[in-house]
CSV table of C-alpha atoms and ligand atoms in Angstrom, one decimal:
chain,number,residue,atom,x,y,z
A,1,MET,CA,14.6,6.2,-2.3
A,2,LYS,CA,16.8,3.4,-1.0
A,3,THR,CA,14.2,1.2,0.7
A,4,VAL,CA,13.9,-2.1,2.7
A,5,LEU,CA,10.8,-4.2,2.4
A,6,ILE,CA,9.3,-6.3,5.0
A,7,GLY,CA,6.4,-8.5,4.0
A,8,VAL,CA,4.1,-9.8,6.7
A,9,GLY,CA,1.6,-12.5,5.9
A,10,GLN,CA,0.7,-14.2,2.7
A,11,ALA,CA,-0.1,-11.0,0.8
A,12,GLY,CA,2.6,-9.2,2.2
A,13,GLY,CA,5.4,-11.7,1.2
A,14,LYS,CA,4.0,-12.0,-2.5
A,15,LEU,CA,3.8,-8.3,-2.9
A,16,ALA,CA,7.2,-7.9,-1.4
A,17,THR,CA,8.5,-10.4,-4.1
A,18,SER,CA,6.7,-8.6,-6.8
A,19,LEU,CA,8.3,-5.3,-5.9
A,20,VAL,CA,11.6,-6.9,-5.7
A,21,GLU,CA,11.4,-8.7,-9.1
A,22,PHE,CA,10.1,-5.3,-10.7
A,23,ASP,CA,13.0,-3.4,-9.2
A,24,ASP,CA,15.3,-6.0,-10.6
A,25,ARG,CA,13.8,-6.2,-14.0
A,26,MET,CA,13.9,-2.6,-14.4
A,27,GLY,CA,17.5,-2.2,-12.8
A,28,PHE,CA,16.4,0.5,-10.4
A,29,ASP,CA,18.3,-0.7,-7.4
A,30,ALA,CA,15.9,1.3,-5.0
A,31,ILE,CA,15.3,-1.7,-2.8
A,32,THR,CA,18.1,-2.7,-0.9
A,33,GLY,CA,16.8,-5.6,1.1
A,34,ALA,CA,13.7,-7.6,1.4
A,35,LEU,CA,12.4,-10.0,4.1
A,36,ALA,CA,9.3,-12.0,4.6
A,37,ILE,CA,7.6,-12.8,7.9
A,38,ASN,CA,4.7,-15.4,8.4
A,39,SER,CA,3.2,-17.6,11.0
A,40,ALA,CA,2.4,-20.4,8.1
A,41,LYS,CA,5.5,-22.1,6.9
A,42,ALA,CA,3.8,-23.2,3.6
A,43,ASP,CA,3.4,-19.5,2.5
A,44,LEU,CA,7.0,-18.7,3.2
A,45,GLN,CA,8.5,-21.7,1.3
A,46,PRO,CA,7.8,-20.7,-2.4
A,47,LEU,CA,9.4,-17.0,-1.8
A,48,PRO,CA,12.8,-16.1,-3.1
A,49,LEU,CA,13.4,-13.9,-0.2
A,50,GLU,CA,15.0,-14.4,3.3
A,51,THR,CA,12.3,-15.5,5.6
A,52,VAL,CA,11.4,-15.7,9.4
A,53,LEU,CA,8.8,-18.0,10.8
A,54,VAL,CA,7.0,-16.7,13.7
A,55,GLY,CA,4.8,-18.3,16.3
A,56,GLN,CA,6.3,-21.9,16.2
A,57,ASP,CA,5.4,-22.6,19.8
A,58,LYS,CA,1.8,-21.5,19.5
A,59,VAL,CA,0.8,-22.5,15.9
A,60,ASN,CA,3.6,-24.9,14.9
A,61,GLY,CA,4.0,-23.3,11.5
A,62,HIS,CA,0.4,-23.7,10.5
A,63,GLY,CA,-0.6,-19.9,10.4
A,64,VAL,CA,-3.2,-17.9,12.5
A,65,GLY,CA,-6.2,-18.4,10.3
A,66,GLY,CA,-8.0,-15.1,10.2
A,67,ASP,CA,-7.3,-14.4,13.8
A,68,ASN,CA,-5.2,-11.0,13.8
A,69,GLU,CA,-5.3,-10.7,17.4
A,70,LEU,CA,-3.4,-13.9,17.5
A,71,GLY,CA,-1.2,-12.7,14.8
A,72,ALA,CA,-0.2,-9.7,16.8
A,73,GLU,CA,0.5,-11.8,19.8
A,74,VAL,CA,2.8,-14.1,18.0
A,75,MET,CA,4.7,-11.4,16.4
A,76,GLN,CA,5.1,-9.7,19.7
A,77,SER,CA,6.4,-12.8,21.2
A,78,ASP,CA,9.0,-13.1,18.6
A,79,ALA,CA,9.9,-9.6,18.2
A,80,ARG,CA,13.4,-9.9,19.3
A,81,GLU,CA,14.1,-12.8,16.6
A,82,VAL,CA,12.4,-10.7,14.0
A,83,MET,CA,14.2,-7.6,14.8
A,84,GLY,CA,17.5,-9.5,14.7
A,85,ALA,CA,16.8,-10.9,11.3
A,86,LEU,CA,16.0,-7.4,9.9
A,87,ASP,CA,19.2,-5.9,11.3
A,88,GLY,CA,21.2,-7.6,8.9
A,89,ASN,CA,18.9,-6.1,6.0
A,90,ILE,CA,18.5,-2.6,7.2
A,91,THR,CA,21.8,-0.9,6.3
A,92,ALA,CA,23.0,2.7,6.7
A,93,ALA,CA,22.2,3.2,3.0
A,94,ALA,CA,18.4,2.7,3.9
A,95,GLU,CA,16.1,5.8,3.5
A,96,ALA,CA,12.9,4.3,4.3
A,97,ILE,CA,11.4,0.9,5.6
A,98,VAL,CA,8.2,-0.3,4.1
A,99,VAL,CA,6.0,-3.0,6.0
A,100,VAL,CA,3.8,-4.8,3.5
A,101,ALA,CA,0.7,-6.7,4.4
A,102,GLY,CA,-3.0,-7.5,3.4
A,103,LEU,CA,-4.8,-5.9,6.1
A,104,GLY,CA,-7.9,-8.4,6.0
A,105,GLY,CA,-6.2,-11.4,7.2
A,106,GLY,CA,-4.4,-12.7,10.2
A,107,THR,CA,-0.7,-12.7,10.3
A,108,GLY,CA,-0.3,-9.6,8.0
A,109,SER,CA,-3.0,-7.8,9.6
A,110,GLY,CA,-2.1,-8.4,13.3
A,111,GLY,CA,1.7,-8.6,12.7
A,112,ALA,CA,2.4,-5.7,10.7
A,113,PRO,CA,1.4,-3.1,13.2
A,114,VAL,CA,3.7,-4.8,15.7
A,115,VAL,CA,6.5,-4.9,13.4
A,116,VAL,CA,6.1,-1.2,12.4
A,117,LYS,CA,6.0,-0.3,16.2
A,118,GLU,CA,9.3,-2.2,17.0
A,119,LEU,CA,11.0,-0.9,14.0
A,120,GLN,CA,10.1,2.8,15.0
A,121,ARG,CA,11.8,2.4,18.4
A,122,VAL,CA,15.0,1.3,16.8
A,123,TYR,CA,15.4,3.2,13.6
A,124,ASP,CA,15.7,6.9,12.7
A,125,VAL,CA,14.3,6.5,9.0
A,126,PRO,CA,10.5,6.7,8.3
A,127,VAL,CA,8.8,3.6,8.6
A,128,TYR,CA,5.7,3.3,6.0
A,129,ALA,CA,3.1,0.8,5.8
A,130,LEU,CA,1.8,-0.5,2.3
A,131,GLY,CA,-1.7,-2.0,3.3
A,132,VAL,CA,-4.0,-3.9,0.9
A,133,LEU,CA,-7.6,-3.1,1.7
A,134,PRO,CA,-10.1,-6.0,1.2
A,135,GLY,CA,-12.3,-5.7,-1.7
A,136,ARG,CA,-16.0,-4.8,-1.3
A,137,GLY,CA,-17.0,-8.4,-2.2
A,138,GLU,CA,-14.9,-9.9,0.7
A,139,GLY,CA,-16.6,-11.1,3.9
A,140,ALA,CA,-17.3,-9.3,7.3
A,141,MET,CA,-14.3,-11.0,8.9
A,142,PHE,CA,-11.9,-9.3,6.5
A,143,GLN,CA,-13.5,-5.8,6.8
A,144,VAL,CA,-13.3,-5.8,10.6
A,145,ASN,CA,-9.7,-7.2,10.7
A,146,ALA,CA,-8.6,-4.7,8.2
A,147,GLY,CA,-10.4,-1.9,10.2
A,148,ARG,CA,-8.6,-2.7,13.4
A,149,SER,CA,-5.3,-3.1,11.7
A,150,LEU,CA,-5.6,0.1,9.7
A,151,LYS,CA,-6.4,2.2,12.8
A,152,THR,CA,-3.4,0.8,14.7
A,153,LEU,CA,-1.1,1.1,11.6
A,154,ALA,CA,-2.0,4.6,11.1
A,155,ARG,CA,-1.0,5.4,14.7
A,156,GLU,CA,2.2,3.4,14.4
A,157,ALA,CA,3.6,4.3,10.9
A,158,ASP,CA,4.9,7.5,9.6
A,159,SER,CA,2.1,7.0,6.8
A,160,VAL,CA,0.1,4.0,5.5
A,161,LEU,CA,-0.2,3.8,1.7
A,162,LEU,CA,-3.3,1.9,1.1
A,163,VAL,CA,-4.2,-0.1,-1.9
A,164,ASP,CA,-7.9,-1.2,-2.3
A,165,ASN,CA,-8.1,-4.5,-3.6
A,166,ASP,CA,-10.7,-3.5,-6.1
A,167,ALA,CA,-8.9,-0.6,-7.5
A,168,TRP,CA,-6.3,-2.1,-9.9
A,169,ARG,CA,-8.1,-5.5,-10.4
A,170,SER,CA,-8.9,-6.3,-14.2
A,171,SER,CA,-12.6,-6.3,-14.7
A,172,GLY,CA,-14.0,-9.8,-15.1
A,173,GLU,CA,-11.5,-11.6,-12.9
A,174,SER,CA,-12.4,-13.0,-9.5
A,175,MET,CA,-10.1,-12.0,-6.6
A,176,GLU,CA,-7.9,-15.1,-6.5
A,177,GLU,CA,-7.4,-15.1,-10.4
A,178,GLY,CA,-6.6,-11.6,-10.0
A,179,TYR,CA,-4.1,-11.3,-7.3
A,180,ASP,CA,-1.0,-11.9,-9.7
A,181,ALA,CA,-2.3,-9.1,-11.8
A,182,ILE,CA,-3.1,-6.9,-9.0
A,183,ASN,CA,0.4,-7.5,-7.4
A,184,GLU,CA,2.1,-6.8,-10.8
A,185,ALA,CA,0.2,-3.4,-10.8
A,186,ILE,CA,1.2,-2.6,-7.4
A,187,ALA,CA,4.8,-3.6,-8.0
A,188,ARG,CA,4.9,-1.3,-11.1
A,189,ARG,CA,3.3,1.7,-9.6
A,190,VAL,CA,4.9,1.5,-6.0
A,191,GLY,CA,8.3,0.5,-7.7
A,192,LEU,CA,8.1,3.4,-9.9
A,193,LEU,CA,7.5,5.8,-7.0
A,194,LEU,CA,10.4,4.4,-4.8
A,195,ALA,CA,12.7,4.7,-7.7
A,196,SER,CA,11.4,8.1,-8.8
A,197,GLY,CA,13.5,9.2,-5.8
A,198,GLU,CA,16.7,7.8,-6.8
A,199,ALA,CA,19.4,10.4,-7.8
A,200,VAL,CA,20.0,10.3,-11.6
A,201,GLU,CA,23.3,11.6,-12.7
A,202,GLY,CA,23.6,14.4,-15.1
A,203,VAL,CA,20.1,15.4,-15.2
A,204,GLY,CA,18.6,18.9,-14.1
A,205,GLU,CA,17.2,19.8,-10.8
A,206,SER,CA,13.7,19.2,-11.6
A,207,VAL,CA,14.1,15.7,-10.8
A,208,VAL,CA,12.3,14.1,-7.9
A,209,ASP,CA,14.5,12.9,-4.8
A,210,SER,CA,14.0,11.1,-1.6
A,211,SER,CA,13.2,14.1,0.6
A,212,GLU,CA,10.1,15.2,-1.5
A,213,ILE,CA,8.5,11.8,-1.3
A,214,ILE,CA,9.3,11.7,2.4
A,215,ASN,CA,7.9,15.3,2.8
A,216,THR,CA,4.8,14.6,0.8
A,217,LEU,CA,4.1,11.7,3.4
A,218,ARG,CA,5.1,13.8,6.5
A,219,SER,CA,1.6,14.7,7.5
A,220,GLY,CA,1.1,11.0,8.4
A,221,GLY,CA,-2.2,9.3,8.3
A,222,ILE,CA,-3.2,7.5,5.0
A,223,ALA,CA,-1.7,8.0,1.5
A,224,SER,CA,-3.1,7.1,-1.8
A,225,LEU,CA,-1.1,6.6,-5.3
A,226,GLY,CA,-2.5,7.1,-8.6
A,227,TYR,CA,-1.2,6.1,-12.0
A,228,ALA,CA,-1.8,6.6,-15.7
A,229,SER,CA,0.5,6.2,-18.9
A,230,ALA,CA,0.0,7.1,-22.5
A,231,GLU,CA,1.9,7.3,-25.9
A,232,ALA,CA,4.1,10.2,-26.0
A,233,GLY,CA,5.6,12.2,-28.7
A,234,GLU,CA,9.4,12.9,-29.5
A,235,ASP,CA,9.0,16.5,-28.9
A,236,ALA,CA,8.4,17.7,-25.3
A,237,ALA,CA,6.2,20.5,-26.4
A,238,ASP,CA,3.7,18.2,-28.0
A,239,ASN,CA,3.3,16.2,-24.8
A,240,ILE,CA,1.8,18.9,-22.6
A,241,ASN,CA,-1.8,17.8,-23.0
A,242,THR,CA,-0.5,14.2,-22.4
A,243,VAL,CA,0.9,15.0,-19.1
A,244,MET,CA,-2.4,16.9,-18.1
A,245,SER,CA,-4.5,14.2,-19.0
A,246,THR,CA,-2.5,11.4,-17.5
A,247,ALA,CA,-2.4,13.5,-14.3
A,248,ARG,CA,-6.2,13.8,-14.5
A,249,ARG,CA,-6.5,9.8,-15.1
A,250,ALA,CA,-4.1,9.1,-12.4
A,251,LEU,CA,-6.0,11.1,-9.6
A,252,LEU,CA,-9.5,10.4,-10.7
A,253,THR,CA,-9.5,6.8,-12.2
A,254,GLY,CA,-6.3,5.2,-11.6
A,255,ALA,CA,-5.8,5.9,-7.6
A,256,SER,CA,-5.0,3.0,-5.2
A,257,LEU,CA,-7.8,4.4,-2.9
A,258,PRO,CA,-10.8,5.5,-5.3
A,259,ASP,CA,-12.4,8.8,-4.7
A,260,ALA,CA,-9.6,10.3,-2.7
A,261,THR,CA,-9.0,13.6,-3.9
A,262,THR,CA,-9.1,15.8,-0.4
A,263,ALA,CA,-5.2,15.6,0.6
A,264,ASP,CA,-2.8,17.5,2.9
A,265,SER,CA,0.0,17.2,0.4
A,266,ALA,CA,0.7,15.8,-3.0
A,267,LEU,CA,3.7,14.8,-5.5
A,268,VAL,CA,3.3,14.4,-9.2
A,269,VAL,CA,6.1,12.7,-10.9
A,270,VAL,CA,6.3,12.6,-14.5
A,271,ALA,CA,8.4,9.5,-15.9
A,272,ALA,CA,9.7,9.4,-19.5
A,273,GLU,CA,12.7,9.9,-21.7
A,274,SER,CA,13.9,13.3,-20.3
A,275,ASP,CA,13.6,15.0,-23.8
A,276,ARG,CA,9.9,14.2,-23.9
A,277,ILE,CA,9.0,15.6,-20.5
A,278,PRO,CA,7.6,19.1,-20.9
A,279,ARG,CA,8.5,21.5,-18.0
A,280,LYS,CA,5.2,23.3,-18.7
A,281,GLY,CA,3.0,20.4,-18.6
A,282,VAL,CA,4.6,19.2,-15.3
A,283,GLU,CA,3.9,22.6,-13.8
A,284,ARG,CA,0.3,22.8,-15.2
A,285,ALA,CA,-0.3,19.4,-13.7
A,286,ARG,CA,0.8,20.4,-10.4
A,287,ARG,CA,-1.3,23.4,-10.2
A,288,TRP,CA,-4.2,21.5,-11.5
A,289,ILE,CA,-3.6,19.0,-8.5
A,290,GLU,CA,-3.5,22.0,-6.1
A,291,ASP,CA,-6.8,22.9,-7.2
A,292,GLU,CA,-8.3,19.6,-7.1
A,293,THR,CA,-6.9,18.3,-3.6
A,294,GLY,CA,-7.3,21.8,-2.0
A,295,SER,CA,-3.6,21.3,-0.8
A,296,MET,CA,-1.3,24.1,-0.9
A,297,GLN,CA,1.7,21.7,-0.6
A,298,VAL,CA,2.0,20.0,-4.1
A,299,ARG,CA,5.3,19.1,-5.3
A,300,GLY,CA,6.2,18.1,-8.8
A,301,GLY,CA,9.2,16.6,-10.6
A,302,ASP,CA,10.6,14.4,-13.4
A,303,PHE,CA,11.8,10.8,-13.6
A,304,PRO,CA,13.9,10.2,-16.5
A,305,LEU,CA,13.4,6.7,-17.8
A,306,GLY,CA,14.2,5.0,-21.0
A,307,SER,CA,10.7,4.8,-22.0
A,308,GLU,CA,8.9,6.4,-24.8
A,309,ARG,CA,5.7,6.6,-23.0
A,310,ILE,CA,4.8,9.1,-20.3
A,311,ALA,CA,3.8,7.5,-16.9
A,312,THR,CA,2.4,9.9,-14.4
A,313,LEU,CA,2.3,9.1,-10.6
A,314,VAL,CA,0.3,11.1,-8.2
A,315,LEU,CA,1.0,10.6,-4.5
A,316,LEU,CA,-1.4,12.0,-2.0
A,317,GLY,CA,-0.6,12.5,1.6
A,318,GLY,CA,-3.3,12.9,4.6
A,319,VAL,CA,-6.3,11.5,2.7
A,320,GLU,CA,-7.9,9.8,5.6
A,321,ARG,CA,-10.9,12.2,5.2
A,322,SER,CA,-11.8,10.6,1.8
A,323,THR,CA,-15.1,9.1,1.1
A,324,ARG,CA,-13.6,5.5,0.3
A,325,VAL,CA,-11.8,5.4,3.9
A,326,GLU,CA,-15.1,6.9,5.5
A,327,GLN,CA,-17.2,4.1,3.7
A,328,PHE,CA,-14.9,1.5,4.6
A,329,ILE,CA,-14.5,2.3,8.5
A,330,GLU,CA,-18.2,2.5,8.4
A,331,ARG,CA,-18.6,-0.9,6.9
A,332,ALA,CA,-16.0,-2.5,9.3
A,333,LYS,CA,-17.9,-1.0,12.3
A,334,GLU,CA,-21.2,-2.4,10.9
A,335,ALA,CA,-19.5,-6.0,10.4
A,336,ARG,CA,-18.4,-5.8,14.0
A,337,GLU,CA,-21.5,-4.7,15.4
A,338,GLU,CA,-23.2,-7.7,13.5
A,339,ALA,CA,-20.5,-10.2,14.8
A,340,LYS,CA,-21.1,-9.0,18.5
A,341,GLN,CA,-24.8,-9.2,18.3
A,342,GLU,CA,-24.5,-12.8,16.8
A,343,ARG,CA,-22.3,-13.7,19.7
A,344,GLN,CA,-24.4,-12.2,22.4
A,345,ASP,CA,-27.6,-13.8,21.2
A,346,PRO,CA,-27.3,-17.1,19.4
A,347,ASN,CA,-31.2,-17.1,18.9
A,348,THR,CA,-31.0,-14.4,16.2
A,349,ALA,CA,-29.9,-17.0,13.9
A,350,PHE,CA,-33.2,-18.7,14.2
A,351,ALA,CA,-35.3,-15.5,14.2
A,352,ASN,CA,-36.9,-15.8,10.7
A,353,ASP,CA,-36.3,-19.4,10.1
A,354,GLU,CA,-40.2,-20.7,10.5
A,355,LEU,CA,-39.0,-23.9,12.3
A,356,ASP,CA,-40.9,-25.1,15.2
A,357,SER,CA,-38.9,-25.7,18.4
A,358,LEU,CA,-38.9,-29.4,19.6
A,359,PHE,CA,-40.6,-28.3,22.9
B,1,LIG,P1,-2.3,-13.7,6.3
B,1,LIG,O1,-1.2,-14.5,5.6
B,1,LIG,O2,-3.0,-14.1,7.6
B,1,LIG,O3,-1.7,-12.3,6.7
B,1,LIG,O4,-3.5,-13.3,5.4
B,1,LIG,P2,-3.6,-12.7,3.8
B,1,LIG,O5,-2.1,-12.1,3.7
B,1,LIG,O6,-3.9,-13.8,2.9
B,1,LIG,O7,-4.6,-11.5,3.9
B,1,LIG,C1,-5.8,-11.7,3.5
B,1,LIG,C2,-6.4,-10.4,2.9
B,1,LIG,O8,-5.2,-10.2,1.7
B,1,LIG,C3,-7.5,-10.5,2.0
B,1,LIG,O9,-8.2,-9.3,2.1
B,1,LIG,C4,-7.0,-10.9,0.6
B,1,LIG,O10,-8.0,-10.5,-0.3
B,1,LIG,C5,-5.8,-10.3,0.6
B,1,LIG,N1,-4.8,-11.0,-0.4
B,1,LIG,C6,-4.4,-12.2,-0.3
B,1,LIG,N2,-3.4,-12.5,-1.1
B,1,LIG,C7,-3.2,-11.6,-1.8
B,1,LIG,C8,-2.1,-11.2,-2.8
B,1,LIG,O11,-1.6,-12.1,-3.4
B,1,LIG,N3,-2.5,-9.8,-3.3
B,1,LIG,C9,-3.4,-8.9,-3.0
B,1,LIG,N4,-3.4,-7.9,-3.6
B,1,LIG,N5,-4.1,-9.2,-2.0
B,1,LIG,C10,-4.1,-10.4,-1.4
């Protein structure tokens, strides 16, 4: 699927860069343009992408801190300039636009929904968001920011593919140490999905194409992506169980949004050397995903790759009823209530401190 990427904020710019680098390294050519937008000059400087600095009049290149309302405001004021810069990158070949952002911060959290809304007014191709949810260990402000951003994005975007920052983190690493590894993991998985929709010459009709990704995401709302890989034998017939076991792991333990298993629609993509992919295995995995997700709309296909391993991707559309999303929204709501109470009654901070007042 020919895709234009727009990274908003620090995480957005870094992730867009990782995706472009993965696509280049693999020679997929699925990403046809990429741009990074930020209100913090220092975060744009290291990126090997075309960049747009917004909000110079208000924050003078220093960023918006964690203020996502300000993030939305500066993006809206500079919308004309942003859309002008995007225009040169979004060619007629583009089949989709993906706006990438960390939802817990300021510029990406507030700015990404504005960029999506502006793009929807101008372009006919679907506009998706790739949003990073703060991990459970991140503070209340991140959770509230992400809750508000997600709500707005889900309304404006054709679909929001969510990645929980805890989902693909290697155990034992702190959040900051883990970012590079998480970004690599996201780039590999999302990059494979985008490339799987590319036409492959001379291969049969079971190959995935862009319309299948678009149709899977058509239900809107929130989407999740699962991934798992394993060694494969040379003979396709020997790999039926491998396809099944990778599909199971992709859905149950390898998902970008853990515990999201009820879905409106799904797409299972099996990537490997063409001769190693068992049709029967793909069909069996497709049916298993139908049972597991309760969806009657499960598509399946191959992605022929020069790889001896089998990698299975499971894209789920319409997962907003999942436990993780519900828990997250509940947590964001609680964090907002707490913040509100603290603001309303400054004395609550001293409620249990056992200090005597001076008079
Ligand atoms: P912004 O620049 O104001 O948009 O803020 P950030 O992009 O730094 O957003 C903060 C949120 O994104 C937090 O939840 C961070 O955990 C997360 N984040 C920051 N940098 C990265 C990164 O490189 N990768 C990932 N996966 N998450 C990040």
